[in-house]
Amino acid sequence: MIGIGCDHGGFELKNIIIEYLKKNNIEYKDYGTYSADSVDYPVYAKKVANAVASGECEKGILICGTGIGISITANKVKGIRAALCHDVASARLTRLHNDSNILCMGGRIIGPEHALAVAEAWLGTEFSGDERHKRRINMIEE
Ligand code: RB5
């Protein structure tokens, strides 16, 4: 289950990502916001981060205008490793090395086609499981 959330700056891109998830039969839960009206991104970052940290969702996708505010907030929740990615290489590497559990993007920064390629790379890459990466992730948790 993928938890997805956004603020008004990410609303349009969230809908595009949801269409992609539907088309690919990927189960998701939409934590809002549900319109383009101005809202506060920490509310939605917290909802998705808590859903991932509690195990209700396996992973999450968060989108605001830049992706920055929503990623800063998500990373305040224990157990969350939120990665702000606007390129495919970073999306792959953060799964391989950081086992990131939330992907953040900026709806005002990245175009829809590119965002879909980033999301596809992130969703489709497993954590490498290498000892050195596990050790570093444990250090983050500590
Ligand atoms: C909202 O205007 C904007 O500040 C927000 O979407 C995000 O970019 C914050 O980091």
PDB file of N, CA, C and O in Angstrom, residues 13-65:
ATOM      1  N   LEU A  13       0.004  17.355  -9.538  1.00  0.00           N
ATOM      2  CA  LEU A  13       0.927  16.230  -9.750  1.00  0.00           C
ATOM      3  C   LEU A  13       0.461  14.996  -8.974  1.00  0.00           C
ATOM      4  O   LEU A  13       0.601  13.873  -9.459  1.00  0.00           O
ATOM      5  N   LYS A  14      -0.115  15.201  -7.800  1.00  0.00           N
ATOM      6  CA  LYS A  14      -0.609  14.033  -7.039  1.00  0.00           C
ATOM      7  C   LYS A  14      -1.645  13.283  -7.876  1.00  0.00           C
ATOM      8  O   LYS A  14      -1.638  12.052  -7.936  1.00  0.00           O
ATOM      9  N   ASN A  15      -2.540  14.018  -8.538  1.00  0.00           N
ATOM     10  CA  ASN A  15      -3.568  13.352  -9.347  1.00  0.00           C
ATOM     11  C   ASN A  15      -2.953  12.570 -10.510  1.00  0.00           C
ATOM     12  O   ASN A  15      -3.429  11.488 -10.860  1.00  0.00           O
ATOM     13  N   ILE A  16      -1.895  13.113 -11.064  1.00  0.00           N
ATOM     14  CA  ILE A  16      -1.206  12.422 -12.175  1.00  0.00           C
ATOM     15  C   ILE A  16      -0.548  11.135 -11.660  1.00  0.00           C
ATOM     16  O   ILE A  16      -0.629  10.079 -12.297  1.00  0.00           O
ATOM     17  N   ILE A  17       0.050  11.223 -10.481  1.00  0.00           N
ATOM     18  CA  ILE A  17       0.690  10.030  -9.888  1.00  0.00           C
ATOM     19  C   ILE A  17      -0.381   8.988  -9.541  1.00  0.00           C
ATOM     20  O   ILE A  17      -0.184   7.786  -9.758  1.00  0.00           O
ATOM     21  N   ILE A  18      -1.518   9.439  -9.030  1.00  0.00           N
ATOM     22  CA  ILE A  18      -2.595   8.508  -8.693  1.00  0.00           C
ATOM     23  C   ILE A  18      -3.087   7.782  -9.949  1.00  0.00           C
ATOM     24  O   ILE A  18      -3.318   6.565  -9.921  1.00  0.00           O
ATOM     25  N   GLU A  19      -3.206   8.492 -11.055  1.00  0.00           N
ATOM     26  CA  GLU A  19      -3.609   7.844 -12.316  1.00  0.00           C
ATOM     27  C   GLU A  19      -2.622   6.747 -12.687  1.00  0.00           C
ATOM     28  O   GLU A  19      -3.003   5.664 -13.131  1.00  0.00           O
ATOM     29  N   TYR A  20      -1.331   7.042 -12.493  1.00  0.00           N
ATOM     30  CA  TYR A  20      -0.279   6.064 -12.782  1.00  0.00           C
ATOM     31  C   TYR A  20      -0.429   4.839 -11.872  1.00  0.00           C
ATOM     32  O   TYR A  20      -0.326   3.690 -12.330  1.00  0.00           O
ATOM     33  N   LEU A  21      -0.680   5.067 -10.583  1.00  0.00           N
ATOM     34  CA  LEU A  21      -0.814   3.954  -9.632  1.00  0.00           C
ATOM     35  C   LEU A  21      -2.015   3.089 -10.015  1.00  0.00           C
ATOM     36  O   LEU A  21      -1.933   1.855 -10.013  1.00  0.00           O
ATOM     37  N   LYS A  22      -3.115   3.747 -10.360  1.00  0.00           N
ATOM     38  CA  LYS A  22      -4.332   3.012 -10.761  1.00  0.00           C
ATOM     39  C   LYS A  22      -4.050   2.154 -11.990  1.00  0.00           C
ATOM     40  O   LYS A  22      -4.395   0.979 -12.029  1.00  0.00           O
ATOM     41  N   LYS A  23      -3.433   2.784 -12.995  1.00  0.00           N
ATOM     42  CA  LYS A  23      -3.152   2.089 -14.261  1.00  0.00           C
ATOM     43  C   LYS A  23      -2.269   0.868 -14.049  1.00  0.00           C
ATOM     44  O   LYS A  23      -2.378  -0.131 -14.754  1.00  0.00           O
ATOM     45  N   ASN A  24      -1.414   0.945 -13.040  1.00  0.00           N
ATOM     46  CA  ASN A  24      -0.477  -0.153 -12.789  1.00  0.00           C
ATOM     47  C   ASN A  24      -0.915  -1.065 -11.645  1.00  0.00           C
ATOM     48  O   ASN A  24      -0.114  -1.865 -11.147  1.00  0.00           O
ATOM     49  N   ASN A  25      -2.195  -0.931 -11.261  1.00  0.00           N
ATOM     50  CA  ASN A  25      -2.767  -1.756 -10.189  1.00  0.00           C
ATOM     51  C   ASN A  25      -1.935  -1.734  -8.915  1.00  0.00           C
ATOM     52  O   ASN A  25      -1.744  -2.766  -8.269  1.00  0.00           O
ATOM     53  N   ILE A  26      -1.428  -0.566  -8.583  1.00  0.00           N
ATOM     54  CA  ILE A  26      -0.673  -0.405  -7.342  1.00  0.00           C
ATOM     55  C   ILE A  26      -1.641   0.173  -6.312  1.00  0.00           C
ATOM     56  O   ILE A  26      -2.230   1.230  -6.532  1.00  0.00           O
ATOM     57  N   GLU A  27      -1.812  -0.560  -5.199  1.00  0.00           N
ATOM     58  CA  GLU A  27      -2.754  -0.115  -4.163  1.00  0.00           C
ATOM     59  C   GLU A  27      -2.247   1.168  -3.503  1.00  0.00           C
ATOM     60  O   GLU A  27      -1.052   1.284  -3.206  1.00  0.00           O
ATOM     61  N   TYR A  28      -3.149   2.112  -3.275  1.00  0.00           N
ATOM     62  CA  TYR A  28      -2.744   3.371  -2.655  1.00  0.00           C
ATOM     63  C   TYR A  28      -3.845   3.874  -1.740  1.00  0.00           C
ATOM     64  O   TYR A  28      -5.007   3.475  -1.849  1.00  0.00           O
ATOM     65  N   LYS A  29      -3.446   4.754  -0.834  1.00  0.00           N
ATOM     66  CA  LYS A  29      -4.424   5.457  -0.004  1.00  0.00           C
ATOM     67  C   LYS A  29      -4.103   6.946  -0.114  1.00  0.00           C
ATOM     68  O   LYS A  29      -2.952   7.350   0.095  1.00  0.00           O
ATOM     69  N   ASP A  30      -5.112   7.722  -0.453  1.00  0.00           N
ATOM     70  CA  ASP A  30      -4.941   9.155  -0.667  1.00  0.00           C
ATOM     71  C   ASP A  30      -5.262   9.920   0.623  1.00  0.00           C
ATOM     72  O   ASP A  30      -6.409   9.945   1.066  1.00  0.00           O
ATOM     73  N   TYR A  31      -4.237  10.541   1.206  1.00  0.00           N
ATOM     74  CA  TYR A  31      -4.401  11.274   2.466  1.00  0.00           C
ATOM     75  C   TYR A  31      -4.689  12.756   2.251  1.00  0.00           C
ATOM     76  O   TYR A  31      -4.612  13.537   3.190  1.00  0.00           O
ATOM     77  N   GLY A  32      -5.010  13.155   1.020  1.00  0.00           N
ATOM     78  CA  GLY A  32      -5.329  14.554   0.753  1.00  0.00           C
ATOM     79  C   GLY A  32      -4.074  15.371   0.466  1.00  0.00           C
ATOM     80  O   GLY A  32      -2.983  14.823   0.441  1.00  0.00           O
ATOM     81  N   THR A  33      -4.232  16.615   0.245  1.00  0.00           N
ATOM     82  CA  THR A  33      -5.429  17.414   0.209  1.00  0.00           C
ATOM     83  C   THR A  33      -6.252  17.065  -1.038  1.00  0.00           C
ATOM     84  O   THR A  33      -5.702  16.507  -2.007  1.00  0.00           O
ATOM     85  N   TYR A  34      -7.507  17.405  -1.020  1.00  0.00           N
ATOM     86  CA  TYR A  34      -8.388  16.955  -2.100  1.00  0.00           C
ATOM     87  C   TYR A  34      -8.851  18.085  -3.024  1.00  0.00           C
ATOM     88  O   TYR A  34      -9.775  17.899  -3.808  1.00  0.00           O
ATOM     89  N   SER A  35      -8.219  19.254  -2.918  1.00  0.00           N
ATOM     90  CA  SER A  35      -8.539  20.347  -3.852  1.00  0.00           C
ATOM     91  C   SER A  35      -7.310  21.238  -3.964  1.00  0.00           C
ATOM     92  O   SER A  35      -6.331  21.039  -3.239  1.00  0.00           O
ATOM     93  N   ALA A  36      -7.387  22.222  -4.843  1.00  0.00           N
ATOM     94  CA  ALA A  36      -6.250  23.126  -5.048  1.00  0.00           C
ATOM     95  C   ALA A  36      -6.295  24.317  -4.095  1.00  0.00           C
ATOM     96  O   ALA A  36      -5.489  25.259  -4.223  1.00  0.00           O
ATOM     97  N   ASP A  37      -7.208  24.317  -3.115  1.00  0.00           N
ATOM     98  CA  ASP A  37      -7.277  25.401  -2.128  1.00  0.00           C
ATOM     99  C   ASP A  37      -6.032  25.372  -1.232  1.00  0.00           C
ATOM    100  O   ASP A  37      -5.531  24.292  -0.906  1.00  0.00           O
ATOM    101  N   SER A  38      -5.599  26.545  -0.836  1.00  0.00           N
ATOM    102  CA  SER A  38      -4.387  26.652  -0.036  1.00  0.00           C
ATOM    103  C   SER A  38      -4.521  25.942   1.328  1.00  0.00           C
ATOM    104  O   SER A  38      -5.497  26.149   2.051  1.00  0.00           O
ATOM    105  N   VAL A  39      -3.532  25.107   1.622  1.00  0.00           N
ATOM    106  CA  VAL A  39      -3.508  24.368   2.897  1.00  0.00           C
ATOM    107  C   VAL A  39      -2.074  24.390   3.430  1.00  0.00           C
ATOM    108  O   VAL A  39      -1.164  24.883   2.763  1.00  0.00           O
ATOM    109  N   ASP A  40      -1.867  23.810   4.611  1.00  0.00           N
ATOM    110  CA  ASP A  40      -0.542  23.781   5.236  1.00  0.00           C
ATOM    111  C   ASP A  40       0.098  22.398   5.032  1.00  0.00           C
ATOM    112  O   ASP A  40      -0.411  21.384   5.546  1.00  0.00           O
ATOM    113  N   TYR A  41       1.213  22.373   4.306  1.00  0.00           N
ATOM    114  CA  TYR A  41       1.821  21.077   3.955  1.00  0.00           C
ATOM    115  C   TYR A  41       2.191  20.187   5.154  1.00  0.00           C
ATOM    116  O   TYR A  41       2.132  18.966   5.025  1.00  0.00           O
ATOM    117  N   PRO A  42       2.544  20.736   6.351  1.00  0.00           N
ATOM    118  CA  PRO A  42       2.903  19.813   7.439  1.00  0.00           C
ATOM    119  C   PRO A  42       1.775  18.847   7.817  1.00  0.00           C
ATOM    120  O   PRO A  42       2.031  17.722   8.264  1.00  0.00           O
ATOM    121  N   VAL A  43       0.537  19.287   7.638  1.00  0.00           N
ATOM    122  CA  VAL A  43      -0.613  18.431   7.990  1.00  0.00           C
ATOM    123  C   VAL A  43      -0.579  17.142   7.166  1.00  0.00           C
ATOM    124  O   VAL A  43      -0.744  16.034   7.697  1.00  0.00           O
ATOM    125  N   TYR A  44      -0.307  17.265   5.882  1.00  0.00           N
ATOM    126  CA  TYR A  44      -0.364  16.110   4.967  1.00  0.00           C
ATOM    127  C   TYR A  44       0.924  15.281   5.064  1.00  0.00           C
ATOM    128  O   TYR A  44       0.887  14.053   4.955  1.00  0.00           O
ATOM    129  N   ALA A  45       2.031  15.972   5.306  1.00  0.00           N
ATOM    130  CA  ALA A  45       3.294  15.249   5.504  1.00  0.00           C
ATOM    131  C   ALA A  45       3.179  14.346   6.725  1.00  0.00           C
ATOM    132  O   ALA A  45       3.595  13.182   6.703  1.00  0.00           O
ATOM    133  N   LYS A  46       2.572  14.874   7.790  1.00  0.00           N
ATOM    134  CA  LYS A  46       2.437  14.116   9.031  1.00  0.00           C
ATOM    135  C   LYS A  46       1.516  12.909   8.833  1.00  0.00           C
ATOM    136  O   LYS A  46       1.806  11.808   9.317  1.00  0.00           O
ATOM    137  N   LYS A  47       0.423  13.105   8.127  1.00  0.00           N
ATOM    138  CA  LYS A  47      -0.525  11.999   7.894  1.00  0.00           C
ATOM    139  C   LYS A  47       0.168  10.835   7.180  1.00  0.00           C
ATOM    140  O   LYS A  47       0.067   9.681   7.593  1.00  0.00           O
ATOM    141  N   VAL A  48       0.873  11.142   6.097  1.00  0.00           N
ATOM    142  CA  VAL A  48       1.525  10.078   5.313  1.00  0.00           C
ATOM    143  C   VAL A  48       2.709   9.491   6.083  1.00  0.00           C
ATOM    144  O   VAL A  48       2.886   8.268   6.131  1.00  0.00           O
ATOM    145  N   ALA A  49       3.487  10.341   6.742  1.00  0.00           N
ATOM    146  CA  ALA A  49       4.647   9.849   7.497  1.00  0.00           C
ATOM    147  C   ALA A  49       4.187   8.917   8.622  1.00  0.00           C
ATOM    148  O   ALA A  49       4.790   7.860   8.838  1.00  0.00           O
ATOM    149  N   ASN A  50       3.126   9.286   9.319  1.00  0.00           N
ATOM    150  CA  ASN A  50       2.618   8.415  10.391  1.00  0.00           C
ATOM    151  C   ASN A  50       2.096   7.097   9.825  1.00  0.00           C
ATOM    152  O   ASN A  50       2.287   6.038  10.437  1.00  0.00           O
ATOM    153  N   ALA A  51       1.459   7.147   8.682  1.00  0.00           N
ATOM    154  CA  ALA A  51       0.933   5.925   8.058  1.00  0.00           C
ATOM    155  C   ALA A  51       2.081   4.979   7.686  1.00  0.00           C
ATOM    156  O   ALA A  51       1.977   3.760   7.857  1.00  0.00           O
ATOM    157  N   VAL A  52       3.181   5.537   7.215  1.00  0.00           N
ATOM    158  CA  VAL A  52       4.330   4.700   6.843  1.00  0.00           C
ATOM    159  C   VAL A  52       5.040   4.203   8.112  1.00  0.00           C
ATOM    160  O   VAL A  52       5.362   3.016   8.230  1.00  0.00           O
ATOM    161  N   ALA A  53       5.244   5.093   9.070  1.00  0.00           N
ATOM    162  CA  ALA A  53       5.956   4.711  10.303  1.00  0.00           C
ATOM    163  C   ALA A  53       5.190   3.634  11.071  1.00  0.00           C
ATOM    164  O   ALA A  53       5.798   2.749  11.683  1.00  0.00           O
ATOM    165  N   SER A  54       3.867   3.665  11.014  1.00  0.00           N
ATOM    166  CA  SER A  54       3.056   2.686  11.762  1.00  0.00           C
ATOM    167  C   SER A  54       2.903   1.361  11.008  1.00  0.00           C
ATOM    168  O   SER A  54       2.401   0.397  11.555  1.00  0.00           O
ATOM    169  N   GLY A  55       3.289   1.343   9.735  1.00  0.00           N
ATOM    170  CA  GLY A  55       3.159   0.124   8.939  1.00  0.00           C
ATOM    171  C   GLY A  55       1.832   0.023   8.210  1.00  0.00           C
ATOM    172  O   GLY A  55       1.597  -0.922   7.452  1.00  0.00           O
ATOM    173  N   GLU A  56       0.979   1.021   8.402  1.00  0.00           N
ATOM    174  CA  GLU A  56      -0.311   1.049   7.679  1.00  0.00           C
ATOM    175  C   GLU A  56      -0.047   1.111   6.159  1.00  0.00           C
ATOM    176  O   GLU A  56      -0.774   0.509   5.375  1.00  0.00           O
ATOM    177  N   CYS A  57       0.981   1.844   5.787  1.00  0.00           N
ATOM    178  CA  CYS A  57       1.422   1.890   4.383  1.00  0.00           C
ATOM    179  C   CYS A  57       2.883   1.450   4.333  1.00  0.00           C
ATOM    180  O   CYS A  57       3.661   1.757   5.236  1.00  0.00           O
ATOM    181  N   GLU A  58       3.217   0.751   3.260  1.00  0.00           N
ATOM    182  CA  GLU A  58       4.592   0.264   3.096  1.00  0.00           C
ATOM    183  C   GLU A  58       5.536   1.417   2.735  1.00  0.00           C
ATOM    184  O   GLU A  58       6.655   1.507   3.214  1.00  0.00           O
ATOM    185  N   LYS A  59       5.048   2.291   1.864  1.00  0.00           N
ATOM    186  CA  LYS A  59       5.830   3.442   1.406  1.00  0.00           C
ATOM    187  C   LYS A  59       4.893   4.629   1.217  1.00  0.00           C
ATOM    188  O   LYS A  59       3.663   4.457   1.211  1.00  0.00           O
ATOM    189  N   GLY A  60       5.494   5.811   1.004  1.00  0.00           N
ATOM    190  CA  GLY A  60       4.673   6.991   0.777  1.00  0.00           C
ATOM    191  C   GLY A  60       5.229   7.878  -0.321  1.00  0.00           C
ATOM    192  O   GLY A  60       6.429   7.804  -0.642  1.00  0.00           O
ATOM    193  N   ILE A  61       4.349   8.684  -0.881  1.00  0.00           N
ATOM    194  CA  ILE A  61       4.755   9.705  -1.850  1.00  0.00           C
ATOM    195  C   ILE A  61       4.140  11.022  -1.383  1.00  0.00           C
ATOM    196  O   ILE A  61       2.939  11.076  -1.094  1.00  0.00           O
ATOM    197  N   LEU A  62       4.964  12.064  -1.259  1.00  0.00           N
ATOM    198  CA  LEU A  62       4.498  13.374  -0.802  1.00  0.00           C
ATOM    199  C   LEU A  62       4.905  14.446  -1.809  1.00  0.00           C
ATOM    200  O   LEU A  62       6.047  14.451  -2.284  1.00  0.00           O
ATOM    201  N   ILE A  63       3.987  15.339  -2.091  1.00  0.00           N
ATOM    202  CA  ILE A  63       4.250  16.375  -3.089  1.00  0.00           C
ATOM    203  C   ILE A  63       3.770  17.732  -2.564  1.00  0.00           C
ATOM    204  O   ILE A  63       2.616  17.871  -2.166  1.00  0.00           O
ATOM    205  N   CYS A  64       4.675  18.713  -2.558  1.00  0.00           N
ATOM    206  CA  CYS A  64       4.256  20.096  -2.307  1.00  0.00           C
ATOM    207  C   CYS A  64       4.808  20.930  -3.463  1.00  0.00           C
ATOM    208  O   CYS A  64       5.128  20.378  -4.515  1.00  0.00           O
ATOM    209  N   GLY A  65       4.894  22.235  -3.297  1.00  0.00           N
ATOM    210  CA  GLY A  65       5.357  23.071  -4.412  1.00  0.00           C
ATOM    211  C   GLY A  65       6.780  22.734  -4.810  1.00  0.00           C
ATOM    212  O   GLY A  65       7.080  22.494  -5.985  1.00  0.00           O
TER     213      GLY A  65
END
